[in-house]
Amino acid sequence: RQRLENEISIAREVQNQLFPQRVPLVPGLEIEAICKAARMVSGDYYDFIELSPTKVAIAIADISGKGISAALLMASLQANLRALYTQAPHDLARLLDAVNRTFYDSTAANHYATLFFGLYDDAARLLTYANCGHLPPVLLRADGSVERLGVTAGVIGLFTPWECCTSTVNLAAGDTLVVFTDGASEATSDSGEEFGEDRLLAVIREHRGQPAVRLLQTIVDE
């Protein structure tokens, strides 16, 4: 048992190193992210890929299942996404089609991942994204209106052939974009009550004026 616990502890350390060790510095943006595993290791994944001083790619995924198996698939997805990105850095649909094929070929039939992947260009203030079966991110506009970045494709790794569409959205000064997994919305209290997306949105609204690092910590605390 001690040996197993040591190996899981090592796996957790390795997984923590797979997450970005710093956030990209993009003019006009405040970026913060966190992953808090419900168990020792997690099937949730986020990443940043810096393309230029004004361009960045963002990814967040949720692997089916939990524990060690989900963590291994998370590492596989991260490696595939980063490796394949160099082949089609500006063709999001082509990139994700390759990711889907690779994930499909290398996993069991019942394993899949939801994925949100976006390319942000600060010069144009334009986010081009694909939402592959993931929970729609919340975009709280500076004027208080809310948009959801809805699904544009099926989940990753479950079907082939697979079709991916993309969408675009302009981000303006004062807008707040929150991308999350169900680990946030389905977190439960001691009495079993779910946090819920309505409560998440209420927290974002109430604390939208905070710096990104404080807003993120407030969401975690709530």
mmCIF file of C-alpha atoms in Angstrom:
data_model
loop_
_atom_site.group_PDB
_atom_site.id
_atom_site.type_symbol
_atom_site.label_atom_id
_atom_site.label_comp_id
_atom_site.label_asym_id
_atom_site.label_seq_id
_atom_site.Cartn_x
_atom_site.Cartn_y
_atom_site.Cartn_z
ATOM 1 C CA ARG A 1 0.000 0.000 0.000
ATOM 2 C CA GLN A 2 2.835 2.400 0.833
ATOM 3 C CA ARG A 3 4.445 1.665 -2.525
ATOM 4 C CA LEU A 4 1.167 2.380 -4.322
ATOM 5 C CA GLU A 5 0.708 5.650 -2.451
ATOM 6 C CA ASN A 6 4.266 6.664 -3.338
ATOM 7 C CA GLU A 7 3.666 5.907 -7.009
ATOM 8 C CA ILE A 8 0.417 7.911 -7.024
ATOM 9 C CA SER A 9 2.224 10.785 -5.323
ATOM 10 C CA ILE A 10 4.859 10.705 -8.064
ATOM 11 C CA ALA A 11 2.112 10.602 -10.700
ATOM 12 C CA ARG A 12 0.580 13.705 -9.154
ATOM 13 C CA GLU A 13 3.902 15.530 -9.251
ATOM 14 C CA VAL A 14 4.396 14.558 -12.895
ATOM 15 C CA GLN A 15 0.887 15.682 -13.797
ATOM 16 C CA ASN A 16 1.369 19.021 -12.056
ATOM 17 C CA GLN A 17 4.415 19.610 -14.245
ATOM 18 C CA LEU A 18 2.282 19.070 -17.362
ATOM 19 C CA PHE A 19 0.207 22.124 -16.531
ATOM 20 C CA PRO A 20 1.655 25.486 -17.643
ATOM 21 C CA GLN A 21 4.118 26.740 -15.063
ATOM 22 C CA ARG A 22 3.335 30.349 -15.949
ATOM 23 C CA VAL A 23 0.575 32.203 -17.762
ATOM 24 C CA PRO A 24 1.311 33.941 -21.071
ATOM 25 C CA LEU A 25 1.914 37.674 -21.046
ATOM 26 C CA VAL A 26 -0.367 39.083 -23.738
ATOM 27 C CA PRO A 27 -1.006 42.841 -23.921
ATOM 28 C CA GLY A 28 -4.561 43.709 -22.983
ATOM 29 C CA LEU A 29 -5.253 40.413 -21.215
ATOM 30 C CA GLU A 30 -5.252 39.181 -17.642
ATOM 31 C CA ILE A 31 -4.994 35.377 -17.638
ATOM 32 C CA GLU A 32 -5.215 33.011 -14.673
ATOM 33 C CA ALA A 33 -5.912 29.283 -14.414
ATOM 34 C CA ILE A 34 -6.017 26.520 -11.842
ATOM 35 C CA CYS A 35 -6.732 22.810 -11.587
ATOM 36 C CA LYS A 36 -7.576 21.329 -8.186
ATOM 37 C CA ALA A 37 -7.875 17.550 -8.416
ATOM 38 C CA ALA A 38 -10.749 15.981 -6.490
ATOM 39 C CA ARG A 39 -8.496 12.925 -6.097
ATOM 40 C CA MET A 40 -4.720 12.630 -6.164
ATOM 41 C CA VAL A 41 -4.683 12.978 -9.961
ATOM 42 C CA SER A 42 -7.162 14.438 -12.400
ATOM 43 C CA GLY A 43 -8.597 13.975 -15.875
ATOM 44 C CA ASP A 44 -9.022 17.723 -16.288
ATOM 45 C CA TYR A 45 -6.519 19.578 -18.449
ATOM 46 C CA TYR A 46 -5.695 23.127 -19.427
ATOM 47 C CA ASP A 47 -2.900 24.587 -21.486
ATOM 48 C CA PHE A 48 -1.575 27.742 -23.116
ATOM 49 C CA ILE A 49 0.491 27.858 -26.302
ATOM 50 C CA GLU A 50 2.214 31.174 -26.945
ATOM 51 C CA LEU A 51 2.300 31.910 -30.678
ATOM 52 C CA SER A 52 3.620 35.475 -30.700
ATOM 53 C CA PRO A 53 3.668 38.465 -28.337
ATOM 54 C CA THR A 54 0.035 39.172 -29.277
ATOM 55 C CA LYS A 55 -1.332 35.680 -30.023
ATOM 56 C CA VAL A 56 -2.037 32.775 -27.704
ATOM 57 C CA ALA A 57 -3.875 29.462 -27.917
ATOM 58 C CA ILE A 58 -5.890 28.267 -24.924
ATOM 59 C CA ALA A 59 -7.186 24.781 -24.250
ATOM 60 C CA ILE A 60 -9.277 23.174 -21.542
ATOM 61 C CA ALA A 61 -10.476 19.575 -21.552
ATOM 62 C CA ASP A 62 -12.283 17.056 -19.383
ATOM 63 C CA ILE A 63 -11.400 13.391 -19.884
ATOM 64 C CA SER A 64 -14.095 10.765 -19.326
ATOM 65 C CA GLY A 65 -13.573 8.752 -16.158
ATOM 66 C CA LYS A 66 -11.524 9.575 -13.084
ATOM 67 C CA GLY A 67 -8.301 8.684 -11.336
ATOM 68 C CA ILE A 68 -5.146 7.223 -12.861
ATOM 69 C CA SER A 69 -6.720 6.164 -16.183
ATOM 70 C CA ALA A 70 -8.136 9.632 -16.799
ATOM 71 C CA ALA A 71 -4.817 11.223 -15.822
ATOM 72 C CA LEU A 72 -2.944 9.045 -18.333
ATOM 73 C CA LEU A 73 -5.388 9.994 -21.087
ATOM 74 C CA MET A 74 -5.035 13.642 -20.083
ATOM 75 C CA ALA A 75 -1.256 13.371 -20.600
ATOM 76 C CA SER A 76 -1.816 11.674 -23.951
ATOM 77 C CA LEU A 77 -4.221 14.388 -25.116
ATOM 78 C CA GLN A 78 -1.821 17.142 -24.084
ATOM 79 C CA ALA A 79 1.066 15.533 -25.938
ATOM 80 C CA ASN A 80 -1.030 14.964 -29.066
ATOM 81 C CA LEU A 81 -2.416 18.480 -29.075
ATOM 82 C CA ARG A 82 0.994 20.111 -28.711
ATOM 83 C CA ALA A 83 2.645 17.808 -31.261
ATOM 84 C CA LEU A 84 -0.081 18.177 -33.877
ATOM 85 C CA TYR A 85 -0.435 21.915 -33.360
ATOM 86 C CA THR A 86 2.771 22.566 -35.277
ATOM 87 C CA GLN A 87 1.227 20.899 -38.363
ATOM 88 C CA ALA A 88 -1.768 23.250 -38.606
ATOM 89 C CA PRO A 89 -1.180 26.222 -36.313
ATOM 90 C CA HIS A 90 -3.806 28.438 -37.942
ATOM 91 C CA ASP A 91 -6.317 25.845 -39.197
ATOM 92 C CA LEU A 92 -8.278 24.972 -36.089
ATOM 93 C CA ALA A 93 -10.668 22.496 -37.717
ATOM 94 C CA ARG A 94 -7.820 20.580 -39.368
ATOM 95 C CA LEU A 95 -5.815 20.531 -36.145
ATOM 96 C CA LEU A 96 -8.650 19.164 -34.047
ATOM 97 C CA ASP A 97 -9.600 16.602 -36.685
ATOM 98 C CA ALA A 98 -6.046 15.224 -36.394
ATOM 99 C CA VAL A 99 -6.287 15.288 -32.594
ATOM 100 C CA ASN A 100 -9.590 13.408 -32.746
ATOM 101 C CA ARG A 101 -8.186 10.703 -35.038
ATOM 102 C CA THR A 102 -5.122 10.206 -32.856
ATOM 103 C CA PHE A 103 -7.141 10.085 -29.626
ATOM 104 C CA TYR A 104 -9.696 7.729 -31.224
ATOM 105 C CA ASP A 105 -6.982 5.333 -32.403
ATOM 106 C CA SER A 106 -5.130 5.270 -29.094
ATOM 107 C CA THR A 107 -7.990 4.869 -26.581
ATOM 108 C CA ALA A 108 -10.718 2.390 -25.765
ATOM 109 C CA ALA A 109 -14.088 2.811 -27.449
ATOM 110 C CA ASN A 110 -15.755 4.224 -24.319
ATOM 111 C CA HIS A 111 -13.131 6.900 -23.636
ATOM 112 C CA TYR A 112 -13.480 10.449 -24.884
ATOM 113 C CA ALA A 113 -12.781 14.036 -23.957
ATOM 114 C CA THR A 114 -14.656 17.290 -24.097
ATOM 115 C CA LEU A 115 -12.431 20.106 -25.294
ATOM 116 C CA PHE A 116 -12.556 23.868 -25.700
ATOM 117 C CA PHE A 117 -9.753 25.241 -27.858
ATOM 118 C CA GLY A 118 -9.364 28.885 -28.827
ATOM 119 C CA LEU A 119 -6.900 31.061 -30.725
ATOM 120 C CA TYR A 120 -6.793 34.656 -29.498
ATOM 121 C CA ASP A 121 -5.347 37.507 -31.560
ATOM 122 C CA ASP A 122 -4.970 40.624 -29.437
ATOM 123 C CA ALA A 123 -4.291 42.858 -32.452
ATOM 124 C CA ALA A 124 -7.806 42.110 -33.715
ATOM 125 C CA ARG A 125 -9.211 41.283 -30.255
ATOM 126 C CA LEU A 126 -10.647 38.187 -31.907
ATOM 127 C CA LEU A 127 -11.092 34.732 -30.379
ATOM 128 C CA THR A 128 -11.517 31.898 -32.892
ATOM 129 C CA TYR A 129 -12.653 28.753 -31.098
ATOM 130 C CA ALA A 130 -13.987 25.232 -31.320
ATOM 131 C CA ASN A 131 -16.117 23.815 -28.529
ATOM 132 C CA CYS A 132 -15.964 20.025 -28.757
ATOM 133 C CA GLY A 133 -18.803 18.955 -26.478
ATOM 134 C CA HIS A 134 -17.481 21.053 -23.597
ATOM 135 C CA LEU A 135 -19.529 23.122 -21.153
ATOM 136 C CA PRO A 136 -20.090 26.504 -22.861
ATOM 137 C CA PRO A 137 -17.724 29.111 -21.389
ATOM 138 C CA VAL A 138 -19.268 32.234 -19.862
ATOM 139 C CA LEU A 139 -18.516 35.566 -21.551
ATOM 140 C CA LEU A 140 -19.664 38.427 -19.341
ATOM 141 C CA ARG A 141 -19.594 41.606 -21.378
ATOM 142 C CA ALA A 142 -18.584 44.978 -19.983
ATOM 143 C CA ASP A 143 -22.219 46.119 -20.324
ATOM 144 C CA GLY A 144 -23.416 43.225 -18.134
ATOM 145 C CA SER A 145 -24.834 41.045 -20.911
ATOM 146 C CA VAL A 146 -23.895 37.360 -21.004
ATOM 147 C CA GLU A 147 -22.938 35.174 -23.952
ATOM 148 C CA ARG A 148 -22.176 31.448 -23.930
ATOM 149 C CA LEU A 149 -19.622 30.007 -26.339
ATOM 150 C CA GLY A 150 -21.663 27.002 -27.390
ATOM 151 C CA VAL A 151 -20.770 23.625 -28.833
ATOM 152 C CA THR A 152 -19.410 23.599 -32.397
ATOM 153 C CA ALA A 153 -18.332 19.931 -32.647
ATOM 154 C CA GLY A 154 -18.760 16.544 -31.005
ATOM 155 C CA VAL A 155 -16.542 15.227 -28.232
ATOM 156 C CA ILE A 156 -12.970 14.163 -28.980
ATOM 157 C CA GLY A 157 -12.126 10.496 -29.511
ATOM 158 C CA LEU A 158 -15.573 8.913 -29.701
ATOM 159 C CA PHE A 159 -16.348 9.028 -33.428
ATOM 160 C CA THR A 160 -14.590 8.881 -36.766
ATOM 161 C CA PRO A 161 -15.213 10.393 -39.239
ATOM 162 C CA TRP A 162 -15.785 13.539 -37.214
ATOM 163 C CA GLU A 163 -16.724 17.058 -38.238
ATOM 164 C CA CYS A 164 -15.493 20.211 -36.539
ATOM 165 C CA CYS A 165 -16.842 23.713 -37.018
ATOM 166 C CA THR A 166 -15.361 26.878 -35.547
ATOM 167 C CA SER A 167 -16.788 30.197 -34.436
ATOM 168 C CA THR A 168 -15.428 33.651 -33.624
ATOM 169 C CA VAL A 169 -16.144 36.276 -31.021
ATOM 170 C CA ASN A 170 -14.708 39.726 -30.429
ATOM 171 C CA LEU A 171 -13.459 40.531 -26.945
ATOM 172 C CA ALA A 172 -13.685 44.149 -25.805
ATOM 173 C CA ALA A 173 -12.184 46.060 -22.920
ATOM 174 C CA GLY A 174 -13.838 45.041 -19.662
ATOM 175 C CA ASP A 175 -15.119 41.680 -20.915
ATOM 176 C CA THR A 176 -14.597 38.635 -18.687
ATOM 177 C CA LEU A 177 -14.315 35.128 -20.119
ATOM 178 C CA VAL A 178 -14.517 32.144 -17.754
ATOM 179 C CA VAL A 179 -13.794 28.683 -19.169
ATOM 180 C CA PHE A 180 -14.389 25.788 -16.767
ATOM 181 C CA THR A 181 -15.092 22.072 -16.389
ATOM 182 C CA ASP A 182 -17.921 20.410 -14.484
ATOM 183 C CA GLY A 183 -15.512 20.140 -11.553
ATOM 184 C CA ALA A 184 -16.544 23.717 -10.828
ATOM 185 C CA SER A 185 -20.253 23.661 -11.648
ATOM 186 C CA GLU A 186 -20.893 20.226 -10.101
ATOM 187 C CA ALA A 187 -18.863 20.690 -6.929
ATOM 188 C CA THR A 188 -21.054 19.789 -3.953
ATOM 189 C CA SER A 189 -21.422 21.138 -0.440
ATOM 190 C CA ASP A 190 -21.339 18.923 2.643
ATOM 191 C CA SER A 191 -25.115 18.584 2.314
ATOM 192 C CA GLY A 192 -24.840 17.437 -1.310
ATOM 193 C CA GLU A 193 -25.996 20.659 -2.976
ATOM 194 C CA GLU A 194 -24.340 21.376 -6.330
ATOM 195 C CA PHE A 195 -22.593 24.701 -6.856
ATOM 196 C CA GLY A 196 -24.298 25.062 -10.228
ATOM 197 C CA GLU A 197 -23.748 27.304 -13.222
ATOM 198 C CA ASP A 198 -26.242 29.929 -11.994
ATOM 199 C CA ARG A 199 -24.229 30.404 -8.809
ATOM 200 C CA LEU A 200 -21.006 30.484 -10.835
ATOM 201 C CA LEU A 201 -22.395 33.245 -13.023
ATOM 202 C CA ALA A 202 -23.569 35.172 -9.966
ATOM 203 C CA VAL A 203 -20.064 35.054 -8.469
ATOM 204 C CA ILE A 204 -18.548 36.255 -11.750
ATOM 205 C CA ARG A 205 -21.027 39.128 -11.922
ATOM 206 C CA GLU A 206 -20.468 40.197 -8.322
ATOM 207 C CA HIS A 207 -16.671 40.130 -8.500
ATOM 208 C CA ARG A 208 -16.052 41.015 -12.147
ATOM 209 C CA GLY A 209 -14.103 44.141 -11.212
ATOM 210 C CA GLN A 210 -11.426 42.142 -9.422
ATOM 211 C CA PRO A 211 -8.105 41.308 -11.069
ATOM 212 C CA ALA A 212 -8.212 37.903 -12.761
ATOM 213 C CA VAL A 213 -6.109 36.250 -10.063
ATOM 214 C CA ARG A 214 -8.512 37.384 -7.341
ATOM 215 C CA LEU A 215 -11.617 36.497 -9.354
ATOM 216 C CA LEU A 216 -10.280 32.981 -9.856
ATOM 217 C CA GLN A 217 -9.523 32.573 -6.152
ATOM 218 C CA THR A 218 -12.973 33.931 -5.242
ATOM 219 C CA ILE A 219 -14.615 31.312 -7.475
ATOM 220 C CA VAL A 220 -12.524 28.574 -5.838
ATOM 221 C CA ASP A 221 -13.354 29.866 -2.343
ATOM 222 C CA GLU A 222 -17.081 30.034 -3.093
#
